[in-house]
Coordinates of C-alpha atoms in Angstrom, one line a residue:
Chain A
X21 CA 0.0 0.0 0.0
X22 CA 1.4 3.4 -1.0
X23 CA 1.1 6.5 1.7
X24 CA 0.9 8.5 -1.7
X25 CA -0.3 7.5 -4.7
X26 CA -0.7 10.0 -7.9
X27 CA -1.8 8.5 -11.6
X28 CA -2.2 10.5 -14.5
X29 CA -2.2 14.1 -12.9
X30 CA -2.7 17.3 -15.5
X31 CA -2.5 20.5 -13.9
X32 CA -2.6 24.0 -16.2
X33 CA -2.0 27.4 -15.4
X34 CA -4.9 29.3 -16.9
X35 CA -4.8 28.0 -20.6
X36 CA -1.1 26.8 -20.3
X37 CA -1.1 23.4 -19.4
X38 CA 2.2 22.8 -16.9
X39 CA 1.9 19.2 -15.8
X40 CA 1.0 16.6 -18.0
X41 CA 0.2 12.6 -16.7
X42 CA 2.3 12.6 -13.8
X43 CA 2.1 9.3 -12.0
X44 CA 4.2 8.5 -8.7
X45 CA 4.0 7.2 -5.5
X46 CA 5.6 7.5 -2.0
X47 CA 5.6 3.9 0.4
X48 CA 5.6 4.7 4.0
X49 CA 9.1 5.9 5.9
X50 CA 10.8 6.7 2.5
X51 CA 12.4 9.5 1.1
X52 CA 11.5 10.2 -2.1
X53 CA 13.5 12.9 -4.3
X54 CA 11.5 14.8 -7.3
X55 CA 14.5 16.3 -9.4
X56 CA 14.5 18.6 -12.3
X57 CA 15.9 21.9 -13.7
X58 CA 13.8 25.0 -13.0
X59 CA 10.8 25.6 -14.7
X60 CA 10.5 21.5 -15.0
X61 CA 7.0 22.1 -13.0
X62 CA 8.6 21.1 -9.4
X63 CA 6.5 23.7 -8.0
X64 CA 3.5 23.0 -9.6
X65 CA 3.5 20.0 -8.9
X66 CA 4.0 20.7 -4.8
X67 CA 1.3 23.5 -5.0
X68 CA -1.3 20.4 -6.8
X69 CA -0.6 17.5 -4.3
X70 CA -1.2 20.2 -1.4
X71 CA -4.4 21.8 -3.3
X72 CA -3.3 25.1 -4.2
X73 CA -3.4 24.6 -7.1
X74 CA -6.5 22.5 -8.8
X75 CA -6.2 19.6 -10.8
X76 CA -7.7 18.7 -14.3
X77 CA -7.8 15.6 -14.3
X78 CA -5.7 12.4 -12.4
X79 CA -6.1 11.1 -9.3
X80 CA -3.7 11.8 -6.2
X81 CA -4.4 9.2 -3.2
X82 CA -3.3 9.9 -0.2
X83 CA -3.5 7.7 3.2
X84 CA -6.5 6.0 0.9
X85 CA -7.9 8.9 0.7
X86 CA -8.5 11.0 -2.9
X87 CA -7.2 14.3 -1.9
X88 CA -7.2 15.9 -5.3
X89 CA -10.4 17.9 -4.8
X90 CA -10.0 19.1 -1.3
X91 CA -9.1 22.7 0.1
X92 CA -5.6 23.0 1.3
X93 CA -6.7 23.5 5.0
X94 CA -8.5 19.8 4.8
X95 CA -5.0 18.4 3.3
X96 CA -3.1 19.4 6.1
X97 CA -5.7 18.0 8.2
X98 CA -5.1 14.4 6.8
X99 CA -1.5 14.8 7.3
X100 CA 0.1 16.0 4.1
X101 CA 2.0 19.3 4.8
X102 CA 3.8 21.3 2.7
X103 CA 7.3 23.6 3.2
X104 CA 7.0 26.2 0.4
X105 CA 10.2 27.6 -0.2
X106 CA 11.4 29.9 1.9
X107 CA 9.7 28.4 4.6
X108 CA 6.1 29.6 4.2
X109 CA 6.9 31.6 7.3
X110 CA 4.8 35.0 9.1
X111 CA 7.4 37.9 8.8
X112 CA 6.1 39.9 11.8
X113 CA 5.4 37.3 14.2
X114 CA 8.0 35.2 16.0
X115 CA 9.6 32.4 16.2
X116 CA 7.7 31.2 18.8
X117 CA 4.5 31.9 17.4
X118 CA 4.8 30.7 13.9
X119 CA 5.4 27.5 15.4
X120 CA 2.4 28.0 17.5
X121 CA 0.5 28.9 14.0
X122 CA 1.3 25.5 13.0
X123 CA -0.3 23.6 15.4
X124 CA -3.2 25.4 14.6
X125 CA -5.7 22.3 14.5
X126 CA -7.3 21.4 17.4
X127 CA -5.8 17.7 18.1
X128 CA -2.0 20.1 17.7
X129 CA -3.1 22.5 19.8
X130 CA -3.3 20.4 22.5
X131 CA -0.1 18.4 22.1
X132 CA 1.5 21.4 21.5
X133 CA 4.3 21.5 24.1
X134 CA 5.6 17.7 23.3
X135 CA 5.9 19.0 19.5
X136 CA 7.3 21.9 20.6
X137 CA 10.3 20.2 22.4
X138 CA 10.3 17.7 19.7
X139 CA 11.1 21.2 17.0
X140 CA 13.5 22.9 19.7
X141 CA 15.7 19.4 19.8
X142 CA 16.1 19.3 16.1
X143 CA 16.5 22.9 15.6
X144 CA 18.6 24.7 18.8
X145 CA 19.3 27.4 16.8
X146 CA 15.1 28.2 16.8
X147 CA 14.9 27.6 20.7
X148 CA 17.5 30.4 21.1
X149 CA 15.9 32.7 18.7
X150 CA 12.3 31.9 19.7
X151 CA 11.6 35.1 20.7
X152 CA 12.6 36.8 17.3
X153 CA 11.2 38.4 14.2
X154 CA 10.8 35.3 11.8
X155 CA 11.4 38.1 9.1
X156 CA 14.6 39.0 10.6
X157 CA 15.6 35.5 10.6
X158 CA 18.7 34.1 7.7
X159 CA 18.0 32.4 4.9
X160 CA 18.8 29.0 6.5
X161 CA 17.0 30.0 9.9
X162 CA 13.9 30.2 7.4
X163 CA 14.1 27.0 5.9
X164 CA 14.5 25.3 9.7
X165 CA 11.5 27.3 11.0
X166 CA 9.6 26.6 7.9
X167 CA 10.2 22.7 8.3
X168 CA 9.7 23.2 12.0
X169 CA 6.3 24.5 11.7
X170 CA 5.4 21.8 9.5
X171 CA 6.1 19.6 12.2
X172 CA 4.1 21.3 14.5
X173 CA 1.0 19.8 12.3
X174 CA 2.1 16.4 12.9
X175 CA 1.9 15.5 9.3
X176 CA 2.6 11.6 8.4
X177 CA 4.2 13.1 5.7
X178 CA 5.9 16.1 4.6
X179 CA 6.6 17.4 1.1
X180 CA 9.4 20.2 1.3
X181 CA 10.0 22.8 -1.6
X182 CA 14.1 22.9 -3.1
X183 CA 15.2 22.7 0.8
X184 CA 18.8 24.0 -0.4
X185 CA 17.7 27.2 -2.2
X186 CA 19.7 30.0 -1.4
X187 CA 21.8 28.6 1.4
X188 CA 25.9 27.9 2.1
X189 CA 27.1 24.7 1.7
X190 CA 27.4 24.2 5.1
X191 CA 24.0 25.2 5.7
X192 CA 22.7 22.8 3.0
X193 CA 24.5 19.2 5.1
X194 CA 23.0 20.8 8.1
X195 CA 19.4 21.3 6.9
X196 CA 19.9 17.5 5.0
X197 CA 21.1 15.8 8.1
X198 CA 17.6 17.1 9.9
X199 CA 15.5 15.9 7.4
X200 CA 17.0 12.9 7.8
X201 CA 16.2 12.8 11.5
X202 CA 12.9 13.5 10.8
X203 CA 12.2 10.5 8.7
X204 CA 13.8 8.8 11.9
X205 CA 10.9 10.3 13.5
X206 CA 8.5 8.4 11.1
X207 CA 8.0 10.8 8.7
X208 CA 7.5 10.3 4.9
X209 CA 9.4 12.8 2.9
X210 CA 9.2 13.8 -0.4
X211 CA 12.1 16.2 -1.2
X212 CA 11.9 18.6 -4.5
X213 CA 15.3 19.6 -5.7
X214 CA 17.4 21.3 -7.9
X215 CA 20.3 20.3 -5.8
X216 CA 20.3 16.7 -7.7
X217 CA 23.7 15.6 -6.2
X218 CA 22.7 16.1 -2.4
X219 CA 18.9 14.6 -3.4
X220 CA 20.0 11.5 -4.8
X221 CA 22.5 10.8 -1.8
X222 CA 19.6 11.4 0.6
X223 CA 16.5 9.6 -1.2
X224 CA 16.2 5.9 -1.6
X225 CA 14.4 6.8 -4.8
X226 CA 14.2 9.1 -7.2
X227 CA 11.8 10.8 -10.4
X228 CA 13.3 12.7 -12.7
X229 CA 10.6 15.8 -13.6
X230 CA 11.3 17.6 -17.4
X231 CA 8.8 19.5 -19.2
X232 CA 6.3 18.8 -16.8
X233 CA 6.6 15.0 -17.4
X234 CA 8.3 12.7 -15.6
X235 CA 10.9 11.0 -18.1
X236 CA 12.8 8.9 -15.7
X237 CA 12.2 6.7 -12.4
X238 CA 14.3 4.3 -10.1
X239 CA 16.6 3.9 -6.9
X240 CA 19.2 6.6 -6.8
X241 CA 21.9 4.4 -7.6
X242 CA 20.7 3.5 -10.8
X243 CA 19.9 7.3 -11.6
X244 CA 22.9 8.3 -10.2
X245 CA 24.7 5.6 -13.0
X246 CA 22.1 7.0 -15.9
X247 CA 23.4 8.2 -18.7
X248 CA 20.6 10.8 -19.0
X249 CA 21.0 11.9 -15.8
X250 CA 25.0 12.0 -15.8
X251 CA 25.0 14.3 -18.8
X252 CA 21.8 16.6 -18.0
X253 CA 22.3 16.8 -14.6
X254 CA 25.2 15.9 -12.7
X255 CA 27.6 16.9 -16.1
X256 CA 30.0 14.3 -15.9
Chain B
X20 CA -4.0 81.7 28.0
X21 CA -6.2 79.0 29.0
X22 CA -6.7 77.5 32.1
X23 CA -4.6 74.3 31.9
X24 CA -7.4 72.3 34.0
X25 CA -9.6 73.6 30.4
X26 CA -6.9 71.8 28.5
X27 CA -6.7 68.5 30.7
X28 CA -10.6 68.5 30.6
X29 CA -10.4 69.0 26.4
X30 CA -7.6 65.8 26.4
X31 CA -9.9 63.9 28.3
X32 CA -12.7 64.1 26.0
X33 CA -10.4 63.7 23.1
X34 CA -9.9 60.1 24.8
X35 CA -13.1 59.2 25.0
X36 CA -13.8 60.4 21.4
X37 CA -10.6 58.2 20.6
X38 CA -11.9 55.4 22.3
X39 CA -14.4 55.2 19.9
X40 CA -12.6 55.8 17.1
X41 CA -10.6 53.1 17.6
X42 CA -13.2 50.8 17.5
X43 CA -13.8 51.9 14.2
X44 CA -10.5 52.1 12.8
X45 CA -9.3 49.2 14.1
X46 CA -12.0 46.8 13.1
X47 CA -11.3 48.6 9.0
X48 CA -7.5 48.0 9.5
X49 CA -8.3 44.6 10.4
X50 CA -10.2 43.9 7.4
X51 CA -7.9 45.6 5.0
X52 CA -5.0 43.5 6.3
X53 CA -6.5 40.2 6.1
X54 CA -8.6 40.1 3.7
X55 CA -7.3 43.5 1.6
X56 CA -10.6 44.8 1.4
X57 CA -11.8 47.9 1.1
X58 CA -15.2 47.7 2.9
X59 CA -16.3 51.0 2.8
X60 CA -19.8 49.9 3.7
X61 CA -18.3 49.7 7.7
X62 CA -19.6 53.2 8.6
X63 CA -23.0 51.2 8.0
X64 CA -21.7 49.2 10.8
X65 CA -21.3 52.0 12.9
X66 CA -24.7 53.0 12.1
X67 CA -26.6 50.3 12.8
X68 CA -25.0 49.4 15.5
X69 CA -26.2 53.0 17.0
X70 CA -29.6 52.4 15.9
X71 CA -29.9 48.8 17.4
X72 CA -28.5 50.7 20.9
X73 CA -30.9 53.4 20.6
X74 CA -34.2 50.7 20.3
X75 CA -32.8 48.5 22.9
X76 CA -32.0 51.4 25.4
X77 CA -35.6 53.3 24.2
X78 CA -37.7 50.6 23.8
X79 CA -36.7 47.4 25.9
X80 CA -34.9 49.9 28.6
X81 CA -31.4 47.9 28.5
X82 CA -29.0 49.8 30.4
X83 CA -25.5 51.5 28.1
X84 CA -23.6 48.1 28.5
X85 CA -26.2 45.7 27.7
X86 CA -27.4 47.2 24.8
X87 CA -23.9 48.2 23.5
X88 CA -23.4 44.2 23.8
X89 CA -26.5 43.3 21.9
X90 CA -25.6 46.0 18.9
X91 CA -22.3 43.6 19.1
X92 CA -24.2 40.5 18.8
X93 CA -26.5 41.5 16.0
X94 CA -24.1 43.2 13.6
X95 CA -21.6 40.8 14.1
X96 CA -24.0 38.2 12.7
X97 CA -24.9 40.8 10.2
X98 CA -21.1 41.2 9.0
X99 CA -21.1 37.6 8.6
X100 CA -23.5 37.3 6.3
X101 CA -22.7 39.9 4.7
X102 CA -19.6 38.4 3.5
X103 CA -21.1 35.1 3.1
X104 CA -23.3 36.8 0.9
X105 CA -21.7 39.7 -0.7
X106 CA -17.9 39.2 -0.9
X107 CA -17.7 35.7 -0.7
X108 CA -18.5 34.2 -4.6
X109 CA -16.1 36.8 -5.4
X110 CA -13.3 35.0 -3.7
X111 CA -10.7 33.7 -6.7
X112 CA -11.6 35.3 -9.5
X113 CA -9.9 38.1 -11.4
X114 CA -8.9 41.4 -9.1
X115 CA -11.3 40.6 -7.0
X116 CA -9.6 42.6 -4.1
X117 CA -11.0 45.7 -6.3
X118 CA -14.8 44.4 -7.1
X119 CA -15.3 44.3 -3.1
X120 CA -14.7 47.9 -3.5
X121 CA -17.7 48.4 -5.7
X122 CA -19.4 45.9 -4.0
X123 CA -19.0 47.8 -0.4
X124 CA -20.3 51.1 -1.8
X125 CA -23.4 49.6 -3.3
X126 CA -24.4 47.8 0.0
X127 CA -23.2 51.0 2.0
X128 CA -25.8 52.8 -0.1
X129 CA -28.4 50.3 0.2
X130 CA -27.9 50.3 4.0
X131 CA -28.6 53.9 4.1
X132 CA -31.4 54.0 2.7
X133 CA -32.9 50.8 4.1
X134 CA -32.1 52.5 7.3
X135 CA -33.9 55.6 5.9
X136 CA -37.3 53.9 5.3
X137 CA -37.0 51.4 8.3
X138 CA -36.2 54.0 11.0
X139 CA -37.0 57.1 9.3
X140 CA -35.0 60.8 8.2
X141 CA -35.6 62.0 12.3
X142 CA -32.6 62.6 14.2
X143 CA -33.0 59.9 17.8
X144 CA -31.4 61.2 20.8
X145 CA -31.0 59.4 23.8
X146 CA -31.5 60.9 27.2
X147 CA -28.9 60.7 29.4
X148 CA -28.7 57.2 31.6
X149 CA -26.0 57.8 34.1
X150 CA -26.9 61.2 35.8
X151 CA -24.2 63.1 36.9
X152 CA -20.2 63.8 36.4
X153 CA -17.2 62.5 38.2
X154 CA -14.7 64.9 39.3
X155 CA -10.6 64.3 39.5
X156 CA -8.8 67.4 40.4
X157 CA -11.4 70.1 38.7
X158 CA -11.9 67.8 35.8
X159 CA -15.2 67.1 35.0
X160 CA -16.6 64.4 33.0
X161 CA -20.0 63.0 33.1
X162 CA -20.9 59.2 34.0
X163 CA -22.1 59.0 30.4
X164 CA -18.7 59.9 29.1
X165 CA -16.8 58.1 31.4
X166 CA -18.8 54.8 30.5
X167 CA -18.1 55.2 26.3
X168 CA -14.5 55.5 28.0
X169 CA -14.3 52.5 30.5
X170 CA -16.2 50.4 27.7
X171 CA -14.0 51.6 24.6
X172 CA -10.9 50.7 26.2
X173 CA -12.1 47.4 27.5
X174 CA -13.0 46.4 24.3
X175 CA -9.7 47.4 22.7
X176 CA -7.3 45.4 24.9
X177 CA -10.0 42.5 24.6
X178 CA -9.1 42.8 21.2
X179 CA -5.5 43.4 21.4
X180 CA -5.7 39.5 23.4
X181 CA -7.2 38.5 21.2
X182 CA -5.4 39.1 18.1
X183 CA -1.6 38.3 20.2
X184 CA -2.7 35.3 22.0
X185 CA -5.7 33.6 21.5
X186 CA -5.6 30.6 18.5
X187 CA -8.3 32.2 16.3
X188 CA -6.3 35.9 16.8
X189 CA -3.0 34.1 15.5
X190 CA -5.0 32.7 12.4
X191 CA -5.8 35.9 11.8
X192 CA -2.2 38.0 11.7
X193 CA -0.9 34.5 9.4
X194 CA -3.7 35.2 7.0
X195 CA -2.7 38.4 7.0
X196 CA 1.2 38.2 6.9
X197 CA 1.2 35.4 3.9
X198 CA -2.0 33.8 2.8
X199 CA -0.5 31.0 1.3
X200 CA 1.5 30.1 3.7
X201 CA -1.5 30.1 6.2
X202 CA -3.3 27.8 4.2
X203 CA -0.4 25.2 3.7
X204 CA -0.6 25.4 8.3
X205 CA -4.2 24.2 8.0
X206 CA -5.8 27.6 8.3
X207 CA -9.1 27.5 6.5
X208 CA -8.9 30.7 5.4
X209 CA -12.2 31.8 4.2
X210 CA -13.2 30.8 7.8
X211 CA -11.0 33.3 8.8
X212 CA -12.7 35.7 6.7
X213 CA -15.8 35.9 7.6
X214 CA -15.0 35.6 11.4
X215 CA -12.7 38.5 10.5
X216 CA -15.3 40.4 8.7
X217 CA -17.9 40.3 11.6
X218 CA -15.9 40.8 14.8
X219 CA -14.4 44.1 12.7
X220 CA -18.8 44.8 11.9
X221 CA -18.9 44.1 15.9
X222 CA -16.5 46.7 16.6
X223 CA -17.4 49.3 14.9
X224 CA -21.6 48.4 15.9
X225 CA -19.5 48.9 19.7
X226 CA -18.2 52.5 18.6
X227 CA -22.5 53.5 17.4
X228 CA -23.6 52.1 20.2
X229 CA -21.3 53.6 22.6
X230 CA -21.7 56.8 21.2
X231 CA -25.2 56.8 20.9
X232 CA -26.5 58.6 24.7
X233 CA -24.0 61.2 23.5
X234 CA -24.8 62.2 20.2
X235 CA -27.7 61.6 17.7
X236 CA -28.6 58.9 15.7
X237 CA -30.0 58.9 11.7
X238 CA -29.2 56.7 8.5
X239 CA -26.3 58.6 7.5
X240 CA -24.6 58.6 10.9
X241 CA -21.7 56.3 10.1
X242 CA -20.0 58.5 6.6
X243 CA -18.4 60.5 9.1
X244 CA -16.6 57.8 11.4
X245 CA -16.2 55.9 8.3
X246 CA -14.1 58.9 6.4
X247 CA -12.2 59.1 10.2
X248 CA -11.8 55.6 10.2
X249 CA -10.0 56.1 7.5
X250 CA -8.0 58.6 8.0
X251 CA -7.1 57.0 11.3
X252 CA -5.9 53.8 9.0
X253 CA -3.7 55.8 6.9
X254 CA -1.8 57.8 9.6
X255 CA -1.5 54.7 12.1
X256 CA -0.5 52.5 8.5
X257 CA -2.7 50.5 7.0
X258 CA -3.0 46.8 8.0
X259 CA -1.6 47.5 11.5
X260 CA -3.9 47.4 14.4
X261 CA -1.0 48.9 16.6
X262 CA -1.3 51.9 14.3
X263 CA -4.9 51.9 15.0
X264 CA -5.3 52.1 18.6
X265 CA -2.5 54.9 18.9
X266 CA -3.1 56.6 15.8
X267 CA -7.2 56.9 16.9
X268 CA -6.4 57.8 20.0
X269 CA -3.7 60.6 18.9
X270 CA -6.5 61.6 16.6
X271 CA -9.2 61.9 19.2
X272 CA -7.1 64.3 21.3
X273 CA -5.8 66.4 18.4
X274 CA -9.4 66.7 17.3
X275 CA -10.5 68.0 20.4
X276 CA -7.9 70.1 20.8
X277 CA -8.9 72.3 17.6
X278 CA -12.0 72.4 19.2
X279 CA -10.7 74.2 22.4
X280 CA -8.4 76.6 20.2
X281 CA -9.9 77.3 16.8
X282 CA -13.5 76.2 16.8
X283 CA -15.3 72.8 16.3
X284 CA -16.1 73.8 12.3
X285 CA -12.7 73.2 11.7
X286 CA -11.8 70.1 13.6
X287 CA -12.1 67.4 10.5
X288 CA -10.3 70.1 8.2
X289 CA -7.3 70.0 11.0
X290 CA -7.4 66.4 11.2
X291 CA -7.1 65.8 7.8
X292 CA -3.5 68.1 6.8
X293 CA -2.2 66.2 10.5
X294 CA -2.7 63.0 8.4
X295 CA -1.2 64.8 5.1
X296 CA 1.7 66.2 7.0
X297 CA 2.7 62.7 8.8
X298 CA 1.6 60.8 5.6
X299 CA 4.6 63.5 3.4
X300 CA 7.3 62.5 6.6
X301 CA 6.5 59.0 6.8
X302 CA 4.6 57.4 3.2
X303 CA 3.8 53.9 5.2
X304 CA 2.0 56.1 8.6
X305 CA 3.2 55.0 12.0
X306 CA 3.1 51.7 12.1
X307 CA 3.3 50.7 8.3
X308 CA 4.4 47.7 7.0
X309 CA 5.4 46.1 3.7

C-alpha cells in the first residue's frame, strides 16, 4: 500500500497546461526525491498535491484517501504538509509563534508542548531565537522554522520545496542531516530539488521531472549511474 | 492663555472620542490587512449598530452596556453574512480585491437607505442614563462619558488578546502576513474571513452604540466615522492594528484640541492636513508595513 499514490495528474496554469500525466507514488518511511531543472513544474506540482493549485484531471491518493479535490486546510488536516520555499513563514510574528500557527488544528493544539520540544531538539538554533522576528531570521534560519512549523502539524508526511535554495554549503549538510532525523521520526518525505547531487544521496528513490513529465524513475543508484542523468544533470 | 485644568478636561474628552474611534478604525484596519478589502460599507456598521443601541435602550430599557453588547451580537451576525453573501462568490476570480470595492459602496448605499425607510429621516437622541459627572482634580466628566470611556478601552485590549494570543487571533495576523502560507498550516482561510469580517462589523456596531447617549442617531450617521476611520488607517498604516489604537487615540485628542483653540467647524479640516503632514514624513504612517 502506498502512503501517496498520484496516476495520471494534469495541472494548467490558466490556458497553459504545466503538468502533463504525472504518476508517482511514495511507500511509508521513505524518502522520495522529485528532481528537475527550473521551470520543469517542481513547484507546480507541490502546490497540486497540497491543493493550491487545482487539478484537471488524475487522481492523487493519499493515506486511501482522494485528496485531489479538497481545500488546502482539509489536506493538512489528513497529514500532508507542505514547506514552500522559503519556509512559508509569518514575517512579523515570532519564532515562537509561527510555530504556535502550525499547530493550529485542534488535536495540535493540545499536544502542543511535546511537538514543541520535539522542533526545539532538532532545531537549537530556533529555541535560542524563539523570541525573534521570523522576518529578521537568515536564509537557513527560514528554511528550519519553515520545516519546523510543518512539524508542528504532525503530518505523516511532509513534502518540502528545493530545501537548499539559497543557502551555504554548510547550511545545505546541516538542513539535509535534519530531514534525515525527521524521517527517523516516522516521517514520509518527499524532497523537491534542484540540488540533484545532495537529493540522490539522501532519497532511496528518485523521479526525474522535465517538461512537466516525468521521463525517468528508479533507486538513486541506478539514476545516479544514468546516462541521461549524468550528462543533463550531474555533467560528468 | 487657557486654564490648563480647560486643556486636561479637552484631552480627556479627546480620549473618550478616541476610544471610539478606535473601534472603528481598528475593526477597517483589520479587514484591510487580512482580507485587503476595502469595505467601505463599515460606517453602516457603525450606524446600525447606534440604531440597534438606541431601540434597545428606548424601547426594551437595556441599560448602556447591555445594549452596546446586543448591537455587538447582531451586527456581528450581520457582517457575517454579509460576507457570506456579498464578498464571498467573489473569492478567486480576477482582481477581485477591487470588485469588493464596488461591492462595499453599493451595499453601503443600500444600507442607508434601508435605514432611511425602516427607522425614518428624524434625528433619535437618547436621554442621558448615568446622571451626573465625576470629578478628579477640577476635571469634569459626566458618568455618560466616562462609561463610552471605561467600555472603549475594555473592548480594545480584549481585542488586542485576542489578536496576540488567542488561536483564532494568530489565524488571523498568518492570513494576513502570507495567505498561502497560512493555508499550507491548516488555516481555513475563508473561515477566517468571515470571522474577521464580523468581529471588525462588531467593533465598529461597539463604537454607534457607545456613542449613541452622547450624540444623535440617523441613516447617515456612520459616513463621518467611516471617512475618520479612514483617516485613522492611513496615519496609524494600513494593515496594522498597533497603528490603529495609537493613531485613533492621537487623533481623538488632536481633534479636540482644535475644538478648544480654533472652533469645532474646523476640527475634520485639521485632522485631515495632520494626516497629510505625517503621511509627506512617513509614506507607510506610524506603524506601516510592507
Amino acid at each position: 500500500m502506498y502512503l501517496l499514490d498520484v496516476a495520471g495528474l494534469n495541472c494548467a496554469y490558466g490556458r497553459s497546461q504545466v503538468l502533463w500525466d504525472i504518476s508517482f507514488h511514495v511507500r511509508e518511511a521513505e524518502i522520495v526525491a522529485i528532481i528537475g531543472s527550473n521551470g520543469a513544474g517542481k513547484t507546480t506540482l507541490l502546490r497540486a498535491l497540497s491543493g493550491l493549485l487545482p487539478a484537471l484531471s488524475g487522481k492523487v491518493e493519499f493515506n486511501r484517501q482522494r485528496i485531489e479535490r479538497l481545500p488546502p486546510h482539509r489536506i493538512v488536516e489528513l497529514g500532508l504538509s507542505q514547506i514552500p520555499e522559503g519556509g512559508g513563514i509569518f514575517p512579523y510574528m515570532t519564532v515562537l509563534e509561527n510555530l504556535k500557527v502550525g499547530a493550529f488544528l485542534p488535536w495540535n493544539w493540545k499536544k502542543m508542548s511535546q511537538n514543541l520540544d520535539v522542533v526545539f531538539q532538532l532545531f537549537p538554533d530556533l529555541a535560542e531565537r524563539k523570541n525573534q522576528l521570523a522576518g529578521t531570521l537568515s536564509g537557513g534560519e527560514r528554511q528550519m522554522l519553515g520545516i519546523g512549523k510543518g512539524l508542528m502539524t504532525s503530518p505523516k508526511l511532509i513534502l518540502i520545496d528545493e530545501p537548499s535554495s539559497g543557502l551555504a554549503p554548510k547550511l545545505v549538510l546541516r538542513v539535509f542531516d535534519t530531514i534525515e532525523e525527521i524521517q527517523k521520526r516516522n516521517v514520509t518525505i518527499v524532497l523537491v530539488e534542484q540540488n540533484i547531487h545532495h537529493a540522490l544521496n539522501m532519497g532511496s528513490r528518485a523521479y526525474v521531472l522535465e517538461n512537466g513529465r516525468i521521463v525517468l524513475e528508479g533507486t538513486s543508484q541506478e539514476l545516479m549511474g544514468h546516462e541521461h542523468v549524468r550528462k543533463a544533470y550531474l555533467g560528468i | 492663555m487657557f486654564d490648563l485644568s480647560i486643556l486636561i478636561q479637552q484631552v480627556v474628552y479627546g480620549l473618550v472620542i478616541g476610544s471610539s474611534y478606535v473601534l472603528m478604525a481598528a475593526g477597517f484596519s483589520l479587514i484591510w490587512g487580512i482580507m485587503g478589502v476595502l469595505n467601505l460599507a463599515h460606517g453602516e456598521f457603525y450606524m446600525l449598530g447606534a440604531y440597534i443601541a438606541y431601540y434597545a435602550c428606548s424601547l426594551l430599557g437595556f441599560n448602556p452596556l447591555l445594549s452596546t453588547l446586543v448591537a455587538m451580537v447582531g451586527v456581528f451576525s450581520f457582517g457575517v453574512i454579509f460576507e457570506r453573501a456579498l464578498l464571498s462568490p467573489l473569492y478567486g476570480r480576477k482582481g477581485w480585491e477591487m470588485s469588493t470595492v464596488l461591492i462595499t459602496v453599493g451595499a453601503s448605499i443600500l444600507i442607508q437607505n434601508g435605514a432611511l425607510v425602516i427607522f425614518g429621516e428624524k434625528y433619535k437622541g437618547l436621554p442621558m442614563y448615568f446622571d451626573g459627572e465625576v470629578e478628579i482634580w477640577k476635571i469634569f466628566l459626566s458618568y455618560d462619558r466616562l462609561v463610552v470611556f471605561l467600555v472603549g478601552c475594555f473592548l480594545i485590549a480584549f481585542l488586542w488578546y485576542l489578536m496576540k494570543y488567542t488561536r483564532v487571533g494568530m489565524a488571523m495576523r498568518a492570513v494576513s502576513q502570507n495567505r498561502e502560507g497560512a493555508y499550507l498550516t491548516g488555516i481555513n482561510v475563508h473561515k477566517v474571513f468571515y470571522i474577521a469580517f464580523g468581529l471588525s462589523a462588531a467593533f465598529a456596531a461597539a463604537g454607534g452604540a457607545l456613542l449613541a447617549p452622547i450624540f444623535f442617531v440617523y441613516p447617515t450617521v456612520g459616513a463621518g466615522p467611516l471617512l475618520m476611520a479612514f483617516a485613522i488607517v492611513i496615519f496609524g498604516g494600513f494593515g496594522s492594528v498597533k497603528g490603529a489604537i495609537v493613531a485613533g487615540f492621537m487623533v481623538g485628542v488632536f481633534e479636540s484640541l482644535v475644538v478648544l483653540i480654533i472652533s469645532s467647524a474646523w476640527k475634520d479640516v485639521f485632522v485631515f492636513i495632520l494626516v497629510i503632514i505625517v503621511l509627506t514624513l512617513r509614506p507607510r504612517g506610524l506603524f506601516g508595513i510592507q
